[in-house]
Coordinates of C-alpha atoms in Angstrom, one line a residue:
M1 CA -43.1 48.3 68.2
S2 CA -41.1 45.6 68.5
L3 CA -38.2 45.0 65.6
S4 CA -40.5 41.5 64.7
D5 CA -43.4 43.7 64.3
N6 CA -40.9 46.0 62.3
A7 CA -39.3 43.8 60.1
N8 CA -40.2 44.9 56.9
L9 CA -41.9 48.2 57.3
F10 CA -40.0 51.5 57.3
Y11 CA -39.8 53.5 60.5
F12 CA -41.3 56.2 61.4
E13 CA -39.8 59.8 60.7
E14 CA -39.6 60.5 64.6
D15 CA -37.3 57.5 65.1
Y16 CA -34.9 59.0 62.7
Q17 CA -34.9 62.1 64.8
A18 CA -34.9 60.6 67.7
A19 CA -31.4 58.2 66.6
K20 CA -29.7 62.1 65.9
T21 CA -30.8 63.2 69.1
V22 CA -29.1 60.8 71.2
S23 CA -26.3 59.9 68.9
Q24 CA -23.8 61.6 70.6
L25 CA -24.8 59.8 74.0
H26 CA -21.9 57.4 75.0
L27 CA -21.8 54.6 77.3
E28 CA -22.9 55.0 80.8
S29 CA -19.9 53.9 82.9
A30 CA -15.9 53.0 81.8
D31 CA -15.0 51.5 84.9
V32 CA -13.4 48.7 83.4
A33 CA -12.8 46.7 86.6
T34 CA -16.5 46.8 87.7
L35 CA -17.8 46.1 84.2
A36 CA -15.1 42.7 83.8
A37 CA -17.0 41.5 87.5
R38 CA -20.3 41.8 86.5
A39 CA -19.6 39.9 83.1
K40 CA -17.2 37.2 84.8
E41 CA -20.8 36.7 87.3
I42 CA -23.2 36.4 84.0
A43 CA -21.3 34.3 83.0
D44 CA -20.7 31.9 85.9
S45 CA -24.2 31.9 85.9
K46 CA -24.7 30.8 82.6
N47 CA -22.5 27.9 83.0
L48 CA -20.1 29.5 80.7
L49 CA -16.3 28.2 81.3
L50 CA -13.5 30.7 79.2
P51 CA -10.2 30.1 79.1
D52 CA -8.0 32.6 81.2
A53 CA -11.5 34.0 81.7
D54 CA -10.5 37.4 83.8
A55 CA -8.5 38.3 81.2
L56 CA -10.5 37.6 78.5
L57 CA -13.7 39.1 79.5
E58 CA -11.0 42.2 80.5
R59 CA -10.3 42.6 76.7
C60 CA -13.9 42.1 75.0
I61 CA -14.8 44.7 77.8
V62 CA -12.1 47.4 76.7
A63 CA -12.7 46.4 73.1
L64 CA -16.0 47.0 73.0
L65 CA -15.9 50.3 74.9
G66 CA -13.6 51.8 72.0
G67 CA -16.3 50.3 69.2
H68 CA -17.5 47.1 67.4
I69 CA -15.6 43.7 68.4
V70 CA -15.2 40.1 66.5
L71 CA -15.5 37.5 68.8
Q72 CA -13.2 34.7 66.7
G73 CA -11.8 31.2 67.6
P74 CA -12.7 27.5 67.1
P75 CA -16.5 26.1 67.1
G76 CA -18.6 25.1 70.2
T77 CA -16.3 27.7 72.4
G78 CA -19.3 29.7 73.9
K79 CA -18.5 32.7 71.1
T80 CA -22.5 33.6 70.7
T81 CA -23.2 32.9 74.2
L82 CA -20.1 35.0 75.2
A83 CA -22.2 37.9 73.1
Y84 CA -24.9 37.8 74.6
V85 CA -22.9 38.3 78.0
L86 CA -21.5 40.8 77.1
A87 CA -24.4 42.7 75.6
E88 CA -25.8 42.2 79.5
T89 CA -23.0 43.4 81.2
F90 CA -23.2 46.8 79.6
N91 CA -27.2 47.0 80.4
A92 CA -28.0 46.4 77.0
T93 CA -30.9 43.9 75.0
A94 CA -29.5 42.3 71.7
H95 CA -31.0 40.6 69.8
L96 CA -28.7 38.1 67.0
E97 CA -28.8 37.9 62.8
T98 CA -26.7 34.6 61.0
A99 CA -24.7 36.2 58.7
T100 CA -24.9 33.7 55.4
A101 CA -23.2 34.0 52.1
D102 CA -25.9 35.4 50.4
W103 CA -25.8 38.6 52.2
S104 CA -25.5 41.8 50.2
T105 CA -26.5 45.9 51.0
Y106 CA -30.0 45.1 50.8
D107 CA -29.8 42.4 54.0
V108 CA -27.1 44.9 55.9
I109 CA -28.2 48.1 54.9
G110 CA -31.7 47.7 52.7
G111 CA -33.4 48.4 50.0
L112 CA -36.5 48.5 47.8
H113 CA -39.0 45.5 49.2
P114 CA -41.8 44.5 46.5
T115 CA -45.1 44.5 47.5
S116 CA -49.0 44.6 46.6
K117 CA -50.7 47.3 47.2
G118 CA -54.5 47.1 46.3
G119 CA -53.3 44.5 44.2
I120 CA -50.6 46.6 42.1
E121 CA -46.9 45.9 42.9
T122 CA -45.0 48.5 44.1
L123 CA -41.6 49.5 45.8
V124 CA -41.3 50.2 49.6
P125 CA -38.2 51.0 51.3
W126 CA -36.9 48.1 53.8
L127 CA -34.6 48.6 56.5
G128 CA -31.5 45.7 56.7
H129 CA -30.4 44.3 59.8
V130 CA -28.2 47.3 61.1
P131 CA -30.2 50.5 60.4
R132 CA -33.1 48.4 61.7
A133 CA -30.6 47.8 65.0
A134 CA -29.5 51.2 65.3
L135 CA -33.0 52.7 65.4
Q136 CA -33.7 50.0 68.2
C137 CA -30.9 51.2 70.4
A138 CA -32.1 55.0 69.6
S139 CA -35.6 54.0 71.2
V140 CA -34.3 52.0 73.9
I141 CA -31.6 54.9 74.7
S142 CA -35.0 57.8 74.7
R143 CA -36.8 55.7 76.7
H144 CA -33.6 55.3 79.6
A145 CA -33.5 58.7 79.5
D146 CA -36.9 59.7 80.3
T147 CA -37.8 59.5 84.4
E148 CA -40.6 58.6 83.7
E149 CA -39.7 55.5 81.6
R150 CA -36.6 54.5 83.7
K151 CA -38.9 53.2 85.8
T152 CA -40.3 50.1 83.0
Q153 CA -36.8 50.5 80.8
S154 CA -33.6 49.8 82.8
R155 CA -31.9 49.2 79.4
Q156 CA -29.1 51.8 78.2
A157 CA -28.6 50.7 74.8
H158 CA -29.4 47.3 71.9
W159 CA -26.9 45.8 70.6
L160 CA -26.5 43.9 67.2
I161 CA -25.1 40.0 67.7
I162 CA -23.8 39.2 63.8
D163 CA -23.3 34.9 64.0
E164 CA -21.1 33.3 61.8
F165 CA -20.1 36.9 60.8
S166 CA -17.3 35.3 58.1
R167 CA -19.3 33.3 55.9
A168 CA -20.9 36.4 54.1
E169 CA -18.8 39.1 52.0
I170 CA -19.0 41.6 54.4
D171 CA -16.9 43.9 53.0
K172 CA -18.9 44.3 50.0
A173 CA -22.5 44.1 51.9
I174 CA -21.5 46.3 54.7
G175 CA -21.5 49.1 51.5
P176 CA -21.6 52.6 53.2
L177 CA -21.3 51.8 56.6
Y178 CA -17.3 50.9 56.1
T179 CA -17.3 54.9 56.3
V180 CA -19.7 55.2 59.3
L181 CA -17.2 52.7 61.1
G182 CA -14.2 54.1 60.0
G183 CA -14.2 56.2 63.5
G184 CA -12.0 58.8 62.2
G185 CA -12.5 62.5 61.9
D186 CA -16.0 64.1 61.6
D187 CA -19.5 61.8 62.5
V188 CA -21.2 60.6 59.6
P189 CA -24.9 58.6 59.5
L190 CA -25.5 56.4 57.5
P191 CA -27.1 57.2 53.9
L192 CA -29.8 55.3 52.9
W193 CA -30.5 55.5 49.2
F194 CA -33.7 54.3 49.2
G195 CA -35.3 56.9 52.0
D196 CA -38.5 58.2 51.1
S197 CA -38.1 61.6 52.5
E198 CA -35.3 63.8 53.3
E199 CA -35.8 62.6 57.0
R200 CA -35.2 59.1 56.2
N201 CA -32.4 59.2 53.9
A202 CA -29.7 58.6 56.9
V203 CA -29.7 57.2 60.1
W204 CA -27.7 57.9 62.6
L205 CA -25.7 55.2 64.6
P206 CA -26.0 56.0 68.1
K207 CA -22.3 56.2 70.1
R208 CA -23.7 53.5 72.5
F209 CA -24.4 51.6 69.6
R210 CA -22.3 47.9 68.9
I211 CA -22.0 45.1 66.8
I212 CA -20.7 41.7 68.0
A213 CA -19.7 39.6 65.8
T214 CA -18.8 35.9 66.1
M215 CA -16.3 34.4 63.5
N216 CA -15.3 30.5 63.5
T217 CA -12.1 30.3 62.4
V218 CA -12.0 26.4 62.1
D219 CA -14.4 26.3 58.7
T220 CA -11.4 28.6 56.7
N221 CA -13.0 26.4 53.2
Y222 CA -16.5 27.8 54.0
V223 CA -15.7 31.2 55.0
Y224 CA -14.5 35.0 53.1
T225 CA -11.6 37.2 54.4
F226 CA -11.7 40.3 55.6
S227 CA -9.6 43.3 53.8
Q228 CA -7.2 45.3 56.2
G229 CA -9.2 48.1 56.4
L230 CA -12.6 46.1 57.5
S231 CA -10.6 44.2 60.4
R232 CA -9.6 47.4 61.4
R233 CA -13.0 48.5 62.4
F234 CA -13.3 46.0 64.7
Q235 CA -11.6 44.3 67.6
F236 CA -10.7 40.7 67.0
V237 CA -10.9 38.6 70.3
Y238 CA -10.0 35.2 70.5
V239 CA -12.1 32.4 72.6
G240 CA -10.4 29.7 72.8
V241 CA -11.0 26.1 74.4
P242 CA -11.0 26.1 78.4
Q243 CA -7.2 25.7 79.2
Q244 CA -6.1 21.9 80.9
D245 CA -6.0 22.9 84.0
Q246 CA -9.5 23.7 83.6
L247 CA -10.8 20.1 82.1
V248 CA -12.3 19.0 85.4
A249 CA -14.3 22.2 85.6
E250 CA -15.5 22.0 82.1
L251 CA -16.7 18.7 82.4
E252 CA -18.9 19.4 85.4
Q253 CA -20.3 22.6 84.1
A254 CA -20.7 20.4 80.7
R255 CA -22.9 17.8 82.9
I256 CA -24.7 20.4 84.6
S257 CA -25.9 22.3 81.3
A258 CA -26.7 18.6 79.7
A259 CA -29.0 17.9 82.8
K260 CA -30.9 21.0 82.7
W261 CA -31.1 20.8 79.5
Y262 CA -32.5 17.0 79.8
G263 CA -34.8 18.3 82.5
D264 CA -36.5 21.3 81.1
T265 CA -37.1 19.0 77.9
Y266 CA -37.8 15.8 79.1
G267 CA -37.1 15.3 82.5
G268 CA -40.1 17.1 84.0
E269 CA -40.2 17.7 88.2
E270 CA -39.1 14.2 89.0
F271 CA -36.0 14.4 87.1
N272 CA -33.2 15.0 89.8
A273 CA -30.2 16.6 87.8
E274 CA -27.8 16.6 90.5
A275 CA -28.3 13.1 90.2
F276 CA -27.3 12.7 87.0
V277 CA -24.2 14.7 87.4
A278 CA -23.2 12.4 90.2
D279 CA -24.5 9.0 88.8
P280 CA -21.1 6.7 88.9
K281 CA -22.1 5.9 85.1
V282 CA -21.8 9.0 84.1
A283 CA -18.7 9.6 86.5
H284 CA -16.8 6.8 84.3
A285 CA -17.9 8.1 80.8
T286 CA -16.5 11.2 82.2
S287 CA -13.1 9.6 82.9
I288 CA -12.5 8.8 79.2
L289 CA -14.2 12.3 77.9
L290 CA -11.2 13.3 80.5
D291 CA -8.6 11.0 78.3
L292 CA -9.9 12.3 75.3
L293 CA -9.6 15.7 75.8
S294 CA -6.4 15.7 77.5
T295 CA -4.7 13.6 74.7
L296 CA -5.8 15.0 71.7
R297 CA -7.1 18.7 72.3
Y298 CA -3.4 20.1 73.5
G299 CA -1.4 18.8 71.0
D300 CA 2.2 17.2 71.6
E301 CA 4.8 19.5 71.9
A302 CA 7.1 16.7 71.6
T303 CA 6.3 16.1 68.0
A304 CA 4.7 19.1 67.1
R305 CA 1.4 18.3 66.9
P306 CA -1.4 20.5 66.9
G307 CA -4.0 20.0 69.3
W308 CA -7.7 19.3 68.3
P309 CA -9.7 22.1 69.4
L310 CA -12.8 20.5 70.1
G311 CA -14.8 23.1 71.8
T312 CA -17.1 23.0 74.8
A313 CA -20.6 22.7 73.5
Q314 CA -19.7 19.2 71.5
V315 CA -18.8 17.8 74.6
V316 CA -22.5 19.0 76.1
D317 CA -23.5 17.0 73.2
V318 CA -22.6 14.1 74.2
Y319 CA -23.8 14.4 77.8
R320 CA -26.9 15.0 76.5
Q321 CA -26.6 11.6 74.5
L322 CA -25.9 10.2 77.9
A323 CA -28.8 11.7 79.4
L324 CA -31.3 10.6 77.4
R325 CA -30.3 6.8 77.6
L326 CA -29.8 7.1 81.7
P327 CA -33.2 5.7 82.2
T328 CA -32.8 2.6 80.6
A329 CA -29.4 1.5 81.1
S330 CA -28.6 -0.9 83.9
N331 CA -26.8 -0.5 87.1
E332 CA -23.2 -1.4 86.1
E333 CA -21.0 1.4 86.3
T334 CA -19.7 0.5 82.5
A335 CA -23.5 0.6 81.8
L336 CA -22.9 3.9 79.5
I337 CA -20.1 3.2 77.3
A338 CA -22.0 2.2 74.5
A339 CA -24.1 5.1 74.5
L340 CA -20.9 6.9 74.6
D341 CA -19.7 5.6 71.5
L342 CA -22.7 6.4 69.6
A343 CA -22.2 10.2 70.8
L344 CA -18.8 10.1 70.0
A345 CA -19.0 8.7 66.6
D346 CA -22.3 10.8 65.9
R347 CA -21.3 14.1 67.4
V348 CA -17.8 14.5 67.5
I349 CA -16.2 12.2 64.7
P350 CA -18.0 14.7 62.1
Q351 CA -16.3 17.8 63.7
A352 CA -12.8 16.2 62.3
G353 CA -13.1 17.0 58.9
N354 CA -10.5 19.3 58.8
L355 CA -7.9 17.8 60.8
T356 CA -4.6 17.1 59.4
K357 CA -3.6 13.9 59.0
V358 CA -0.9 14.0 62.2
Q359 CA -4.2 14.7 63.8
L360 CA -6.3 12.1 62.7
D361 CA -3.4 10.0 63.1
A362 CA -3.5 11.2 67.0
T363 CA -6.9 10.3 67.2
E364 CA -6.8 6.5 65.9
T365 CA -4.1 6.0 67.7
W366 CA -6.1 7.3 70.9
L367 CA -9.2 5.4 70.1
Q368 CA -7.2 1.7 69.4
A369 CA -6.5 2.0 73.0
Q370 CA -10.6 2.4 73.7
A371 CA -13.7 0.1 73.8
L372 CA -15.1 2.5 71.4
P373 CA -15.8 0.6 68.2
R374 CA -18.5 3.0 66.5
T375 CA -15.9 5.6 66.8
Q376 CA -13.5 3.6 65.1
A377 CA -15.2 3.2 62.7
A378 CA -16.6 6.6 61.9
L379 CA -12.7 7.6 61.2
Q380 CA -12.8 5.3 59.5
H381 CA -15.5 6.2 57.4
L382 CA -14.4 9.6 57.9
R383 CA -10.7 9.1 56.6
M384 CA -11.9 7.5 53.5
A385 CA -14.0 9.8 52.7
S386 CA -11.9 12.7 52.4
S387 CA -10.0 10.3 50.2
T388 CA -11.7 9.3 48.0
G389 CA -14.9 11.7 47.8
Y390 CA -17.3 9.3 49.1

């Protein structure tokens, strides 16, 4: 059965026995160089441009060979995509859950779920995200180990990706998982107080099972902090914006991603993605985006002004809007500037809510030299709203 089939059902006793049986099997390879090369190949195929990619991917590989990982950094830097890249690198399937402030041990571990049988209200066991994913992992491992099954089941594990990790009060929500993730001393299963039989009152987490969490480090007003104990149970790897010498390549990848999105969504067979990427009007808009990122993203050492870590995803959003407006644009090179102005006002400026006054001043100074009136107005509105509350 798939995860969706079992979303509100308890697993069979055989699943728990399988989890215990395969729990001691480690990942099949610890060849860091080969795994890192594979990760780079997969990331490139997804147009994922990472800062200092070779070192970053190697750090992630080493971290996952040792345990669980948190990918932290500004929004839009490709953390979630990177999580899937890493799972694929290790030949593991993965599914994603998004943490919320409402998460409790019920969501993470499980509990009793109200249901109606024959008109009678009753409580039945319900598995939370982690034990459910662990049992799915055990099932994948078991099939992978079977010679016949391996012909159709080539994956070695199944992993859990938790997006927006810090939006939940994880220290409380993980409950008994805190001990299981400790990694020291004798291995212990995850106790399930709500189990309805001796065989289902605990679940073993396979040693091939991993949790990859992502964490936004910008929206600090809306997230929880972690205890040192919890932090020790995960390795934290920072995923920043591309380096300044990667800007041209980043913008090209962003155009390619936006063109692919438009072609797949609205363009049809007649849409020419290569033509969009090379269009002079798009190139002119790109020159402005290049100047924006060069000026604002990396800060100013002379004035000690920190940079504004605009992620690649926001840049792709801008190019998507340009792709939508390109078919009706005139042939003039500057024909997309009005569209760029709207895209920056609607997609980029709202991301400036956490900037300091110094950063906002720098953004305003840059805008004063540009013919982008709607973006200027959006920034003024944001500054006014921040100072007056409306």
